[in-house]
Amino acid sequence: MVDSKLPDIAGGAVASTPAPRFAESTVQVDTARVRVTEWRFAPGAQTGHHVHAHDYVVVPLTSGRLRLEEPEGVREVDLQAGSSYAREAGVAHNVINANDYPFRFIEVELR
């Protein structure tokens, strides 16, 4: 784990800021036409900033809230298990689990 060192204004000591925790992904299917990935987020875990190269569908396996850091700003969305949604290629964001419990979804990328 990599720590960033920040000065402690009150006493001159150095405080540590932990590195971000990243979501875990498992590719379940990968063909010329489709890629299916399961994403598992611990509380506070994130994907890291990325741009989607393909149209995709997300199928939440957990109900809860995700924080999206997008070029236009930060927003939070509430998702319901089993309620899918689709987005077009070109979406740029960092996805963060805003819940105090693990969150999972399936992502289906269309090639």
PDB file of C-alpha atoms in Angstrom:
ATOM      1  CA  MET A   1       0.000   0.000   0.000  1.00  0.00           C
ATOM      2  CA  VAL A   2       1.296   3.457  -0.920  1.00  0.00           C
ATOM      3  CA  ASP A   3       0.693   6.346   1.490  1.00  0.00           C
ATOM      4  CA  SER A   4       0.709  10.037   0.679  1.00  0.00           C
ATOM      5  CA  LYS A   5       2.344  12.179   3.365  1.00  0.00           C
ATOM      6  CA  LEU A   6       0.507  15.332   4.410  1.00  0.00           C
ATOM      7  CA  PRO A   7       1.726  17.864   6.980  1.00  0.00           C
ATOM      8  CA  ASP A   8      -0.175  18.073  10.259  1.00  0.00           C
ATOM      9  CA  ILE A   9      -0.772  21.821  10.641  1.00  0.00           C
ATOM     10  CA  ALA A  10      -1.460  21.594  14.384  1.00  0.00           C
ATOM     11  CA  GLY A  11       1.738  19.904  15.539  1.00  0.00           C
ATOM     12  CA  GLY A  12       4.130  19.684  12.639  1.00  0.00           C
ATOM     13  CA  ALA A  13       3.901  15.854  12.528  1.00  0.00           C
ATOM     14  CA  VAL A  14       3.244  14.003   9.295  1.00  0.00           C
ATOM     15  CA  ALA A  15      -0.090  12.232   8.741  1.00  0.00           C
ATOM     16  CA  SER A  16      -0.697   9.381   6.292  1.00  0.00           C
ATOM     17  CA  THR A  17      -3.505   9.236   3.747  1.00  0.00           C
ATOM     18  CA  PRO A  18      -4.190   5.697   2.574  1.00  0.00           C
ATOM     19  CA  ALA A  19      -4.133   4.945  -1.143  1.00  0.00           C
ATOM     20  CA  PRO A  20      -7.589   4.452  -2.704  1.00  0.00           C
ATOM     21  CA  ARG A  21      -9.071   0.957  -2.610  1.00  0.00           C
ATOM     22  CA  PHE A  22     -10.039  -0.412  -6.013  1.00  0.00           C
ATOM     23  CA  ALA A  23     -13.002  -2.575  -6.984  1.00  0.00           C
ATOM     24  CA  GLU A  24     -12.315  -6.151  -8.038  1.00  0.00           C
ATOM     25  CA  SER A  25     -13.408  -7.407 -11.452  1.00  0.00           C
ATOM     26  CA  THR A  26     -13.821 -10.893 -12.865  1.00  0.00           C
ATOM     27  CA  VAL A  27     -14.317 -11.391 -16.605  1.00  0.00           C
ATOM     28  CA  GLN A  28     -16.893 -14.166 -16.985  1.00  0.00           C
ATOM     29  CA  VAL A  29     -17.303 -14.177 -20.794  1.00  0.00           C
ATOM     30  CA  ASP A  30     -14.996 -12.642 -23.403  1.00  0.00           C
ATOM     31  CA  THR A  31     -15.794 -13.159 -27.099  1.00  0.00           C
ATOM     32  CA  ALA A  32     -15.508 -11.120 -30.285  1.00  0.00           C
ATOM     33  CA  ARG A  33     -19.054  -9.814 -29.701  1.00  0.00           C
ATOM     34  CA  VAL A  34     -19.430  -9.397 -25.926  1.00  0.00           C
ATOM     35  CA  ARG A  35     -17.518  -9.143 -22.639  1.00  0.00           C
ATOM     36  CA  VAL A  36     -19.313  -9.879 -19.350  1.00  0.00           C
ATOM     37  CA  THR A  37     -17.596  -8.683 -16.170  1.00  0.00           C
ATOM     38  CA  GLU A  38     -18.649  -8.968 -12.529  1.00  0.00           C
ATOM     39  CA  TRP A  39     -17.590  -5.944 -10.444  1.00  0.00           C
ATOM     40  CA  ARG A  40     -17.276  -6.215  -6.639  1.00  0.00           C
ATOM     41  CA  PHE A  41     -16.843  -3.052  -4.562  1.00  0.00           C
ATOM     42  CA  ALA A  42     -15.953  -2.961  -0.878  1.00  0.00           C
ATOM     43  CA  PRO A  43     -17.323   0.138   0.901  1.00  0.00           C
ATOM     44  CA  GLY A  44     -15.534   3.163  -0.581  1.00  0.00           C
ATOM     45  CA  ALA A  45     -13.839   1.135  -3.349  1.00  0.00           C
ATOM     46  CA  GLN A  46     -13.601   2.661  -6.827  1.00  0.00           C
ATOM     47  CA  THR A  47     -12.946   1.646 -10.427  1.00  0.00           C
ATOM     48  CA  GLY A  48     -10.464   4.420 -11.142  1.00  0.00           C
ATOM     49  CA  HIS A  49     -11.155   6.897 -13.941  1.00  0.00           C
ATOM     50  CA  HIS A  50     -11.861   5.218 -17.291  1.00  0.00           C
ATOM     51  CA  VAL A  51     -13.573   5.790 -20.642  1.00  0.00           C
ATOM     52  CA  HIS A  52     -15.899   3.139 -22.082  1.00  0.00           C
ATOM     53  CA  ALA A  53     -14.841   2.064 -25.568  1.00  0.00           C
ATOM     54  CA  HIS A  54     -18.069   0.123 -26.186  1.00  0.00           C
ATOM     55  CA  ASP A  55     -21.805   0.415 -25.557  1.00  0.00           C
ATOM     56  CA  TYR A  56     -22.643  -1.422 -22.334  1.00  0.00           C
ATOM     57  CA  VAL A  57     -25.397  -2.664 -20.036  1.00  0.00           C
ATOM     58  CA  VAL A  58     -25.172  -2.737 -16.229  1.00  0.00           C
ATOM     59  CA  VAL A  59     -27.177  -5.241 -14.165  1.00  0.00           C
ATOM     60  CA  PRO A  60     -27.001  -4.348 -10.445  1.00  0.00           C
ATOM     61  CA  LEU A  61     -26.820  -7.381  -8.161  1.00  0.00           C
ATOM     62  CA  THR A  62     -27.105  -5.194  -5.051  1.00  0.00           C
ATOM     63  CA  SER A  63     -29.384  -2.252  -4.283  1.00  0.00           C
ATOM     64  CA  GLY A  64     -27.564   0.864  -3.165  1.00  0.00           C
ATOM     65  CA  ARG A  65     -25.841   4.114  -4.081  1.00  0.00           C
ATOM     66  CA  LEU A  66     -22.886   4.732  -6.371  1.00  0.00           C
ATOM     67  CA  ARG A  67     -20.947   8.004  -6.626  1.00  0.00           C
ATOM     68  CA  LEU A  68     -19.943   8.953 -10.169  1.00  0.00           C
ATOM     69  CA  GLU A  69     -17.050  11.333 -10.740  1.00  0.00           C
ATOM     70  CA  GLU A  70     -17.659  12.640 -14.273  1.00  0.00           C
ATOM     71  CA  PRO A  71     -16.178  15.486 -16.341  1.00  0.00           C
ATOM     72  CA  GLU A  72     -19.335  17.523 -15.578  1.00  0.00           C
ATOM     73  CA  GLY A  73     -18.995  16.980 -11.819  1.00  0.00           C
ATOM     74  CA  VAL A  74     -19.858  14.472  -9.105  1.00  0.00           C
ATOM     75  CA  ARG A  75     -23.282  12.893  -8.709  1.00  0.00           C
ATOM     76  CA  GLU A  76     -24.778   9.980  -6.814  1.00  0.00           C
ATOM     77  CA  VAL A  77     -27.217   7.459  -8.252  1.00  0.00           C
ATOM     78  CA  ASP A  78     -29.435   4.922  -6.513  1.00  0.00           C
ATOM     79  CA  LEU A  79     -29.566   1.514  -8.171  1.00  0.00           C
ATOM     80  CA  GLN A  80     -31.954  -1.376  -7.533  1.00  0.00           C
ATOM     81  CA  ALA A  81     -30.895  -5.006  -7.799  1.00  0.00           C
ATOM     82  CA  GLY A  82     -32.148  -6.429 -11.095  1.00  0.00           C
ATOM     83  CA  SER A  83     -33.010  -3.034 -12.676  1.00  0.00           C
ATOM     84  CA  SER A  84     -30.657  -2.810 -15.656  1.00  0.00           C
ATOM     85  CA  TYR A  85     -29.623   0.268 -17.625  1.00  0.00           C
ATOM     86  CA  ALA A  86     -27.657   0.865 -20.846  1.00  0.00           C
ATOM     87  CA  ARG A  87     -25.071   3.515 -21.798  1.00  0.00           C
ATOM     88  CA  GLU A  88     -23.317   4.349 -25.046  1.00  0.00           C
ATOM     89  CA  ALA A  89     -19.588   4.189 -25.722  1.00  0.00           C
ATOM     90  CA  GLY A  90     -17.612   7.253 -24.665  1.00  0.00           C
ATOM     91  CA  VAL A  91     -18.846   7.507 -21.067  1.00  0.00           C
ATOM     92  CA  ALA A  92     -15.976   8.766 -18.893  1.00  0.00           C
ATOM     93  CA  HIS A  93     -16.134   8.375 -15.118  1.00  0.00           C
ATOM     94  CA  ASN A  94     -14.828   6.944 -11.861  1.00  0.00           C
ATOM     95  CA  VAL A  95     -17.392   4.765 -10.045  1.00  0.00           C
ATOM     96  CA  ILE A  96     -17.253   4.658  -6.228  1.00  0.00           C
ATOM     97  CA  ASN A  97     -19.292   2.550  -3.785  1.00  0.00           C
ATOM     98  CA  ALA A  98     -20.977   5.170  -1.557  1.00  0.00           C
ATOM     99  CA  ASN A  99     -22.513   2.505   0.722  1.00  0.00           C
ATOM    100  CA  ASP A 100     -21.223   1.137   4.013  1.00  0.00           C
ATOM    101  CA  TYR A 101     -21.632  -2.395   2.613  1.00  0.00           C
ATOM    102  CA  PRO A 102     -20.290  -4.262  -0.439  1.00  0.00           C
ATOM    103  CA  PHE A 103     -21.877  -3.529  -3.818  1.00  0.00           C
ATOM    104  CA  ARG A 104     -21.865  -5.745  -6.948  1.00  0.00           C
ATOM    105  CA  PHE A 105     -22.972  -5.453 -10.557  1.00  0.00           C
ATOM    106  CA  ILE A 106     -22.572  -7.222 -13.882  1.00  0.00           C
ATOM    107  CA  GLU A 107     -21.343  -5.168 -16.839  1.00  0.00           C
ATOM    108  CA  VAL A 108     -22.058  -6.423 -20.378  1.00  0.00           C
ATOM    109  CA  GLU A 109     -19.962  -4.684 -23.043  1.00  0.00           C
ATOM    110  CA  LEU A 110     -21.246  -4.947 -26.634  1.00  0.00           C
ATOM    111  CA  ARG A 111     -18.557  -5.046 -29.321  1.00  0.00           C
TER     112      ARG A 111
END
